[in-house]
Coordinates of C-alpha atoms and ligand atoms in Angstrom, one line a residue:
M1 CA 0.0 0.0 0.0
K2 CA 1.6 3.3 -1.1
F3 CA 2.6 5.5 1.9
V4 CA 0.2 8.3 1.0
S5 CA -2.8 6.0 0.9
L6 CA -1.6 4.3 4.2
R7 CA -1.6 7.8 5.7
K8 CA -5.1 8.5 4.3
F9 CA -6.3 5.2 5.7
I10 CA -4.9 5.9 9.2
Y11 CA -6.3 9.5 9.0
K12 CA -9.8 8.2 8.0
T13 CA -9.8 5.5 10.7
Q14 CA -8.8 8.2 13.3
K15 CA -11.4 10.6 12.0
N16 CA -14.2 7.9 11.9
F17 CA -13.2 6.2 15.1
G18 CA -16.3 7.6 16.7
W19 CA -18.5 5.7 14.3
V20 CA -16.4 2.6 14.7
I21 CA -17.1 2.7 18.5
T22 CA -20.8 3.3 17.9
A23 CA -21.0 0.3 15.6
V24 CA -19.2 -1.9 18.1
L25 CA -21.5 -0.7 21.0
L26 CA -24.5 -1.6 18.8
I27 CA -23.3 -5.0 17.6
I28 CA -22.7 -6.3 21.2
P29 CA -26.4 -6.1 22.4
V30 CA -27.7 -7.3 19.0
A31 CA -25.3 -10.3 19.2
L32 CA -26.3 -11.1 22.7
W33 CA -30.0 -10.9 21.7
V34 CA -29.4 -13.2 18.7
L35 CA -27.7 -15.7 20.9
M36 CA -30.7 -15.9 23.3
Q37 CA -33.0 -17.6 20.8
P38 CA -32.6 -19.2 17.3
L39 CA -33.6 -16.7 14.6
S40 CA -35.8 -19.4 13.1
V41 CA -38.0 -19.1 16.2
R42 CA -37.8 -15.3 16.4
F43 CA -39.0 -14.9 12.8
S44 CA -41.2 -18.0 12.6
S45 CA -44.5 -16.2 12.2
S46 CA -45.7 -12.6 11.4
A47 CA -46.5 -12.0 15.1
S48 CA -43.1 -13.2 16.3
T49 CA -41.4 -11.3 13.4
L50 CA -43.1 -8.1 14.4
T51 CA -42.3 -8.7 18.1
S52 CA -38.6 -9.4 17.2
I53 CA -38.3 -6.2 15.1
G54 CA -40.0 -4.3 17.9
Q55 CA -37.5 -5.7 20.5
L56 CA -34.5 -5.0 18.2
T57 CA -35.5 -1.4 17.5
G58 CA -36.0 -0.9 21.2
L59 CA -32.6 -2.3 22.0
I60 CA -30.8 -0.3 19.3
G61 CA -32.8 2.8 20.3
I62 CA -31.9 2.8 23.9
V63 CA -28.2 2.1 23.2
M64 CA -28.1 5.0 20.8
F65 CA -30.0 7.2 23.2
A66 CA -27.5 6.4 26.0
L67 CA -24.6 7.1 23.6
A68 CA -26.1 10.4 22.7
M69 CA -26.4 11.3 26.4
I70 CA -22.8 10.2 27.0
L71 CA -21.5 12.3 24.1
S72 CA -23.4 15.3 25.4
S73 CA -21.1 15.3 28.5
R74 CA -18.6 17.0 26.3
T75 CA -15.6 15.7 28.1
K76 CA -12.2 16.4 26.5
Y77 CA -11.3 12.7 26.1
L78 CA -14.5 12.1 24.1
G79 CA -13.6 15.1 22.0
A80 CA -10.2 13.5 21.2
L81 CA -11.7 10.1 20.7
F82 CA -14.3 11.4 18.2
G83 CA -11.8 13.5 16.2
G84 CA -12.6 17.0 17.7
M85 CA -15.4 18.7 19.5
D86 CA -17.2 19.9 16.4
R87 CA -17.2 16.2 15.1
L88 CA -18.4 15.0 18.5
Y89 CA -21.3 17.4 18.3
R90 CA -22.2 16.3 14.8
I91 CA -22.0 12.6 15.8
H92 CA -24.1 13.4 18.9
H93 CA -26.7 15.0 16.7
A94 CA -26.8 12.2 14.2
I95 CA -27.0 9.5 16.9
G96 CA -29.7 11.5 18.6
I97 CA -31.8 11.5 15.4
L98 CA -31.2 7.8 14.8
A99 CA -32.1 7.0 18.4
F100 CA -35.4 8.8 18.0
M101 CA -36.2 6.9 14.8
F102 CA -35.5 3.5 16.4
I103 CA -37.4 4.4 19.6
L104 CA -40.4 5.5 17.4
L105 CA -40.4 2.2 15.5
H106 CA -40.2 0.1 18.7
P107 CA -43.8 0.5 20.0
L108 CA -45.2 0.6 16.4
F109 CA -43.8 -2.8 15.6
L110 CA -45.0 -4.2 19.0
A111 CA -48.4 -2.7 18.4
G112 CA -48.3 -4.4 15.0
T113 CA -48.4 -7.7 16.8
Y114 CA -51.7 -6.8 18.4
A115 CA -53.0 -5.3 15.1
L116 CA -52.8 -8.7 13.5
S117 CA -55.8 -9.7 15.6
S118 CA -57.4 -6.4 16.8
L119 CA -56.7 -2.8 15.8
R120 CA -58.4 -1.7 19.0
N121 CA -55.9 -3.7 21.1
A122 CA -53.1 -2.2 19.1
A123 CA -54.4 1.3 19.8
L124 CA -54.9 0.5 23.5
F125 CA -51.3 -0.8 23.6
L126 CA -50.0 2.6 22.5
L127 CA -52.0 4.5 25.1
P128 CA -50.9 4.9 28.7
G129 CA -52.8 3.2 31.5
L130 CA -52.4 -0.6 31.2
D131 CA -49.0 -1.1 32.8
V132 CA -46.7 1.5 34.5
S133 CA -43.6 -0.1 33.0
I134 CA -45.0 0.5 29.5
D135 CA -46.4 3.9 30.5
F136 CA -42.8 5.1 31.2
G137 CA -41.9 4.2 27.7
I138 CA -44.9 6.0 26.3
Y139 CA -44.2 9.2 28.2
S140 CA -40.6 9.0 27.2
L141 CA -41.5 8.8 23.6
L142 CA -44.1 11.5 23.8
L143 CA -41.7 13.9 25.4
L144 CA -39.0 13.0 22.9
F145 CA -41.5 13.5 20.0
V146 CA -42.6 17.0 21.2
L147 CA -39.0 18.2 21.8
I148 CA -37.7 16.9 18.5
L149 CA -40.7 18.6 16.7
I150 CA -39.8 21.9 18.5
T151 CA -36.1 21.5 17.6
L152 CA -37.0 20.9 13.9
F153 CA -39.7 23.5 13.4
A154 CA -39.6 26.2 16.2
R155 CA -37.3 29.2 15.9
F156 CA -36.7 30.2 19.5
R157 CA -33.5 32.0 20.7
Y158 CA -30.4 29.7 20.9
E159 CA -30.5 29.7 24.7
I160 CA -34.2 28.6 24.8
M161 CA -33.4 25.8 22.3
K162 CA -30.4 24.8 24.4
F163 CA -32.7 24.6 27.5
L164 CA -35.3 22.5 25.7
H165 CA -32.5 20.3 24.4
Q166 CA -31.5 19.6 28.0
I167 CA -35.0 18.4 28.8
L168 CA -34.3 15.4 26.4
G169 CA -32.5 14.0 29.4
V170 CA -35.8 13.6 31.2
S171 CA -37.1 11.5 28.3
F172 CA -34.0 9.4 28.6
L173 CA -34.6 8.8 32.3
L174 CA -38.2 7.8 31.6
A175 CA -36.9 5.4 28.9
A176 CA -34.4 4.0 31.4
A177 CA -37.3 3.4 33.9
H178 CA -39.2 1.6 31.2
I179 CA -36.2 -0.7 30.5
V180 CA -35.6 -1.4 34.1
L181 CA -39.2 -2.2 35.0
I182 CA -40.5 -4.0 31.9
K183 CA -40.3 -7.8 31.6
S184 CA -38.2 -8.4 28.4
D185 CA -35.2 -10.1 26.8
I186 CA -33.1 -7.7 28.8
T187 CA -34.5 -9.1 32.1
Q188 CA -33.9 -12.7 30.9
S189 CA -30.3 -12.4 29.8
I190 CA -27.8 -11.4 32.5
P191 CA -25.0 -10.3 30.0
L192 CA -27.6 -8.3 28.0
R193 CA -29.0 -6.8 31.2
A194 CA -25.6 -5.9 32.6
Y195 CA -24.6 -4.3 29.3
I196 CA -27.7 -2.2 28.9
M197 CA -27.8 -1.2 32.5
S198 CA -24.1 -0.1 32.3
L199 CA -24.9 2.1 29.3
I200 CA -28.0 3.5 31.0
A201 CA -26.0 4.3 34.1
L202 CA -23.3 6.0 32.0
G203 CA -25.9 8.0 30.1
T204 CA -27.6 9.1 33.4
L205 CA -24.2 10.0 34.9
A206 CA -23.4 12.1 31.8
Y207 CA -26.8 13.9 32.1
V208 CA -26.4 14.6 35.8
Y209 CA -22.7 15.7 35.3
R210 CA -23.4 18.1 32.4
T211 CA -26.9 19.3 33.2
L212 CA -28.2 18.8 36.7
L213 CA -24.9 19.2 38.5
G214 CA -23.1 21.2 35.8
R215 CA -22.6 24.2 37.9
I216 CA -20.6 22.3 40.6
A217 CA -19.3 19.2 38.7
I218 CA -17.6 20.9 35.8
K219 CA -14.2 22.6 36.3
R220 CA -14.4 26.3 35.5
Y221 CA -11.5 28.7 36.0
A222 CA -12.3 32.1 37.7
Y223 CA -10.9 35.0 35.7
V224 CA -11.3 38.8 35.9
V225 CA -11.7 41.1 33.0
T226 CA -8.7 43.5 32.7
A227 CA -9.5 45.2 29.4
V228 CA -12.2 45.5 26.8
A229 CA -10.7 46.9 23.5
A230 CA -13.0 47.9 20.7
H231 CA -11.7 47.1 17.1
P232 CA -13.1 47.8 13.7
S233 CA -15.8 45.6 12.2
N234 CA -17.7 45.3 15.5
I235 CA -15.0 43.2 17.2
V236 CA -14.1 43.6 20.8
E237 CA -11.1 41.9 22.3
I238 CA -11.6 41.0 26.0
S239 CA -8.5 40.4 28.2
M240 CA -8.7 38.5 31.4
E241 CA -6.4 37.4 34.2
P242 CA -6.8 34.5 36.6
K243 CA -8.5 35.5 39.9
D244 CA -6.1 33.0 41.6
R245 CA -2.7 32.8 39.9
S246 CA -2.4 29.1 40.9
Q247 CA -5.6 28.3 39.1
K248 CA -4.7 29.3 35.6
L249 CA -6.1 27.7 32.5
S250 CA -3.5 25.6 30.6
Y251 CA -4.2 25.7 26.9
L252 CA -2.7 25.5 23.4
P253 CA -2.8 28.4 20.9
G254 CA -5.9 28.1 18.7
Q255 CA -8.0 26.1 21.2
F256 CA -11.4 27.4 22.3
V257 CA -13.3 27.7 25.7
F258 CA -16.8 28.2 26.9
I259 CA -17.0 31.5 28.7
Q260 CA -19.7 32.8 31.1
F261 CA -19.4 36.4 32.4
V262 CA -20.9 37.2 35.8
N263 CA -22.7 40.4 34.8
D264 CA -26.3 41.4 34.7
I265 CA -26.1 43.3 31.4
V266 CA -24.8 40.3 29.3
G267 CA -26.5 37.6 31.4
D268 CA -25.0 34.3 32.5
E269 CA -25.1 32.4 29.2
K270 CA -22.1 30.2 28.3
H271 CA -20.7 30.7 24.8
P272 CA -17.8 29.2 22.9
F273 CA -14.9 31.5 21.8
S274 CA -11.5 30.7 20.4
L275 CA -8.6 32.0 22.5
S276 CA -6.8 34.9 20.7
S277 CA -3.9 34.9 23.2
S278 CA -0.8 32.8 23.5
P279 CA -0.3 30.7 26.6
Y280 CA 3.1 32.5 26.8
T281 CA 1.4 35.8 27.6
P282 CA 0.0 36.5 31.1
E283 CA -3.6 37.4 30.1
L284 CA -6.3 35.2 28.4
R285 CA -7.9 36.9 25.5
I286 CA -10.9 36.4 23.2
A287 CA -11.8 38.5 20.1
V288 CA -15.5 38.6 19.6
K289 CA -17.6 39.8 16.7
A290 CA -21.0 41.3 17.6
L291 CA -23.3 38.9 15.9
G292 CA -26.5 38.3 17.9
D293 CA -28.1 39.3 21.2
Y294 CA -25.3 38.1 23.4
T295 CA -22.1 39.1 21.6
T296 CA -23.6 42.6 20.9
K297 CA -23.7 43.2 24.6
L298 CA -20.1 42.2 25.3
A299 CA -18.7 45.6 24.4
A300 CA -20.5 46.9 27.6
L301 CA -18.5 44.6 29.8
S302 CA -16.5 46.5 32.5
V303 CA -13.0 45.9 33.9
G304 CA -13.3 43.8 37.0
T305 CA -16.1 41.6 35.8
E306 CA -15.7 38.0 36.8
A307 CA -15.6 35.3 34.1
R308 CA -15.9 31.6 34.4
V309 CA -13.8 29.7 31.8
E310 CA -14.5 26.0 30.8
G311 CA -12.0 24.2 28.7
P312 CA -9.8 24.2 26.7
Y313 CA -11.2 22.3 23.8
G314 CA -10.3 21.7 20.2
D315 CA -7.4 20.6 18.0
F316 CA -7.1 23.7 15.8
V317 CA -3.4 24.1 16.8
Y318 CA -0.6 24.8 14.3
F319 CA 1.7 22.2 15.9
K320 CA -1.0 19.6 16.5
T321 CA -1.4 18.2 13.0
F322 CA -1.4 14.7 11.4
R323 CA 2.1 15.5 10.2
P324 CA 3.5 17.6 13.1
K325 CA 6.9 17.8 11.4
N326 CA 5.3 19.7 8.5
K327 CA 6.1 23.3 9.2
K328 CA 5.2 24.9 5.9
Q329 CA 1.7 26.2 6.5
I330 CA -1.1 28.2 5.0
W331 CA -3.5 30.0 7.3
I332 CA -6.8 31.4 5.9
A333 CA -8.9 33.6 8.2
G334 CA -12.2 35.3 7.4
G335 CA -13.7 38.0 9.7
S336 CA -13.9 36.9 13.3
G337 CA -12.4 33.6 12.2
L338 CA -9.1 35.4 12.7
A339 CA -9.3 34.8 16.5
P340 CA -7.6 31.4 16.7
F341 CA -4.9 32.6 14.2
L342 CA -4.3 35.7 16.4
G343 CA -3.6 33.3 19.3
M344 CA -1.3 31.2 17.1
A345 CA 0.6 34.2 15.6
R346 CA 1.1 35.6 19.0
D347 CA 2.3 32.2 20.1
I348 CA 4.9 32.0 17.4
L349 CA 6.2 35.4 18.6
Y350 CA 6.2 34.8 22.3
S351 CA 6.6 31.0 22.5
A352 CA 9.5 29.5 24.4
R353 CA 9.5 26.6 21.9
D354 CA 11.7 27.0 18.8
T355 CA 9.2 28.1 16.2
S356 CA 11.9 29.4 13.7
E357 CA 11.3 26.6 11.3
Y358 CA 7.7 27.5 10.6
V359 CA 7.1 29.1 7.3
I360 CA 3.6 30.6 7.4
D361 CA 1.4 32.6 5.0
L362 CA -1.6 34.1 6.7
Y363 CA -4.4 35.1 4.3
Y364 CA -6.4 37.7 6.2
T365 CA -9.7 38.1 4.3
A366 CA -12.5 40.5 4.9
R367 CA -15.1 42.6 3.0
S368 CA -12.8 45.7 2.9
K369 CA -9.6 47.0 4.4
A370 CA -11.5 48.8 7.2
D371 CA -12.6 45.4 8.4
L372 CA -9.1 44.0 8.9
A373 CA -9.3 44.7 12.7
F374 CA -5.8 43.3 13.7
L375 CA -3.8 44.0 10.5
D376 CA -1.4 46.4 12.3
E377 CA -0.5 43.9 15.0
L378 CA -0.1 41.1 12.5
T379 CA 2.1 43.2 10.2
A380 CA 4.3 44.0 13.2
I381 CA 4.6 40.3 14.0
S382 CA 5.5 39.6 10.3
N383 CA 8.1 42.4 10.5
T384 CA 9.6 40.6 13.5
L385 CA 9.4 37.0 12.2
K386 CA 10.9 36.6 8.8
H387 CA 9.0 33.4 7.9
F388 CA 5.6 34.8 8.8
R389 CA 3.8 36.6 6.1
V390 CA 0.4 38.4 6.4
I391 CA -1.5 38.7 3.1
P392 CA -4.6 41.0 3.4
F393 CA -7.3 39.9 0.9
C394 CA -10.3 42.2 0.6
A395 CA -13.4 41.1 -1.3
D396 CA -14.3 44.6 -2.5
E397 CA -10.9 44.7 -4.3
K398 CA -10.2 41.1 -5.4
G399 CA -13.4 39.2 -4.9
Y400 CA -13.5 36.1 -2.6
L401 CA -10.2 34.3 -2.0
T402 CA -9.8 31.1 -4.0
A403 CA -7.4 28.2 -3.9
S404 CA -5.8 29.4 -7.1
N405 CA -5.1 32.8 -5.5
V406 CA -3.3 30.9 -2.7
I407 CA -1.4 28.7 -5.1
E408 CA -0.2 31.7 -7.0
E409 CA 0.7 33.8 -3.9
S410 CA 2.3 31.0 -1.9
K411 CA 4.0 29.4 -4.9
G412 CA 2.1 26.2 -4.5
I413 CA 0.2 24.5 -1.7
S414 CA 0.8 20.7 -2.0
G415 CA 2.6 19.3 0.9
K416 CA 1.7 22.2 3.1
E417 CA -0.7 22.2 6.1
I418 CA -3.7 24.4 5.5
F419 CA -5.7 25.9 8.3
V420 CA -9.1 27.6 7.6
C421 CA -11.4 29.5 9.9
G422 CA -14.1 31.9 8.8
P423 CA -17.7 32.2 7.7
P424 CA -19.3 28.8 6.9
P425 CA -19.8 29.5 3.1
M426 CA -16.1 30.5 2.8
M427 CA -15.0 27.4 4.6
K428 CA -17.2 25.1 2.6
S429 CA -16.1 26.6 -0.7
L430 CA -12.3 26.5 0.1
K431 CA -12.5 22.9 1.5
Q432 CA -14.2 21.9 -1.8
Q433 CA -11.6 23.7 -3.9
F434 CA -8.7 22.0 -2.0
A435 CA -10.4 18.6 -2.3
D436 CA -10.8 19.2 -6.1
L437 CA -7.1 19.8 -6.2
D438 CA -6.5 16.5 -4.5
I439 CA -5.1 18.1 -1.4
P440 CA -5.3 15.3 1.2
A441 CA -8.0 15.8 3.8
Y442 CA -5.5 15.2 6.6
S443 CA -3.6 18.4 5.7
V444 CA -6.7 20.7 5.7
H445 CA -7.7 21.7 9.2
T446 CA -10.8 23.7 9.9
E447 CA -12.5 25.3 13.0
E448 CA -16.3 25.8 12.6
F449 CA -17.8 28.6 14.7
K450 CA -20.9 26.4 14.9
L451 CA -21.3 23.4 17.0
L452 CA -24.6 22.2 15.7
Ligands
LIG501 C1 -15.6 26.4 18.6 C2 -16.1 27.9 18.4 C3 -15.3 28.9 18.5 C4 -15.8 30.2 18.4 N1 -14.9 31.3 18.5 C5 -15.4 32.5 18.3 C6 -14.5 33.7 18.3 O1 -13.3 33.5 18.6 N2 -15.0 34.9 18.1 C7 -16.3 35.1 17.8 O2 -16.7 36.2 17.5 N3 -17.2 34.0 17.7 C8 -16.8 32.8 18.0 N4 -17.6 31.7 17.9 C9 -19.1 32.0 17.6 C10 -19.8 32.4 18.9 O3 -19.8 31.4 19.8 C11 -21.2 32.8 18.5 O4 -21.1 33.9 17.5 C12 -22.0 33.4 19.7 O5 -22.2 32.3 20.5 C13 -23.3 34.0 19.2 O6 -24.1 34.3 20.2 P1 -25.2 35.5 20.1 O7 -26.1 35.3 21.1 O8 -24.5 36.8 20.0 O9 -25.8 35.2 18.6 P2 -27.1 34.4 18.3 O10 -27.8 35.1 17.2 O11 -27.9 34.0 19.5 O12 -26.5 33.0 17.7 C14 -25.9 33.0 16.5 C15 -25.3 31.6 16.3 O13 -24.3 31.4 17.3 C16 -24.4 30.1 17.8 N5 -24.6 30.2 19.3 C17 -25.3 31.1 19.9 N6 -25.3 30.9 21.2 C18 -24.5 29.9 21.4 C19 -24.0 29.2 22.6 N7 -24.4 29.5 23.8 N8 -23.2 28.1 22.4 C20 -22.8 27.7 21.2 N9 -23.2 28.3 20.0 C21 -24.0 29.4 20.2 C22 -25.6 29.4 17.2 O14 -25.1 28.6 16.2 C23 -26.4 30.5 16.7 O15 -27.1 30.1 15.6 C24 -17.2 30.4 18.1 C25 -18.0 29.3 18.0 C26 -17.5 28.1 18.2 C27 -18.4 26.9 18.1

C-alpha cells in the first residue's frame, strides 16, 4: 500500500473512530439478543417477526439514546476520541436523530403484533394506563417527540433551544425506567441486562454531570476582565487574568473555551470562543464579533467583571497536525475567524518553543480594508518574524479568496498544512476547492464557529 494511501487510511480511521465505536457498541447487544433464541424461532411467524423487530428497534434505540447522552457530557477525552469537539457534536446530533427513529419504530412494531388480531388492542397498547412499566416508555417517547418537533420547526432563541434540548435527558430517564421495569429479553439475559444497565448508568451520569450538577461538577476557572478593547468591524477583544494565579487555564494556541461572564447586562449564558492569546502571555484573550443578542452586549463589559472559563477544547493548533513535522503552513482567516490565528501568531512570537522553522502565509480576508481589525499587529509580527507573512485579501478589491489565489501567492500548496477558519460559506467553498485539487483531507484543518 503506497505511503500516502496508508496515511489516508490511518487518518480516515482516526477521523471515523467515533462511528467505529458506535458500531461496536451496537453490535454487542444485538449479538447477545441473537444468541438468546434461534432466529428461526424469532422470525417463525408474522407475530413473532413483528415482536422481534419491535425488540431489536427498542434495544438499538436505547443504546443510541444512552450514547447520545454520554457524548453530550462534552468531556475532552470524548472530543479527542471522536476527532474533535465539532465532530463530536455532529455525531451526537446524528446518533440522537437515529435513536429517536428506532425508539419510534419500537412501539409501532410491537403494536403491529396486536393489530394482527385487533386494531383496537393495538391502539390500546399505544395508550398509557395498562402497565406502568409500558407507560414510562410511552411518556418518554411522547416527550422526545414533542422536543424533536420543537427542535425541527420552532425558531426560538439559541438559549431557549439549548434549555429544551437539555430536557431530552428527562425523556432518557423515563426510557431507562421503562427498560428497568419491563419484563423483556433484557431481564432474561444477564449479560444483556448488565450491558444495557451499564450504558443507561453512564448515560444518566453524563446527564447529571453536564446538566443537573453542571454548575458544581464541571471545572471552570475564575478569571477577571482586565481590558475590553474595541476594534473595527464590530469586534471587541476582551483580556482577562486569573483570579487566583495558581488556578490558571492551561491551553494550546488556537483552542477554544466556553465563557460565562458574571454580569447582569450580558447575562450568565455560556458561549464558545477561540482564545486569541498565546499561553506564553499572562492574560487570556478572546476576540468577539458582535453577531447576535449576546455578543452585541459584550462591548459593555466593564473591567473587574468576573468570568468563568471552561476548557480548553479543540485541536485547531498549528503544531498539532497529522504531520507535526510539516512546518510549511497556509493560514486562511475570514472575519472573526481570525481569532484562533491571532492566538497562534502571538504564540509564534512569544513562544519558548523553537518556532523558527515554521514558514507561514496568513491570508487575512475581509469585505474591505477597514474590516481588517488586527492588521497592524499582524504586520508588526511579520516584520519581526521573517518566515511569517500576512496577506490581506479584501473582497471589495479582489473578490473572494480562491485556492488558485493561494497557489499563486504562496508558490504552490501541495505538501503544506492548510488551516481555515471563517464564515461557513467561505470554509465550505475552500474545502471543496482543495479537495478538487487532490489536497489530502489530513492536511486541511478547519474550525467551525458552529457546534450544531
Ligand atoms: C468552537 C467555536 C469557537 C468560536 N470562536 C469565536 C471567536 O473567537 N469569536 C467570535 O466572535 N465568535 C466565535 N464563535 C461563535 C460564537 O460562539 C457565536 O457567535 C456566539 O455564541 C453567538 O451568540 P449570540 O447570542 O450573539 O448570537 P445568536 O444570534 O444568538 O447566535 C448565532 C449563532 O451562534 C451560535 N450560538 C449562539 N449561542 C451559542 C452558545 N451559547 N453556544 C454555542 N453556540 C451558540 C448558534 O449557532 C447560533 O445560531 C465560536 C463558536 C464556536 C463553536
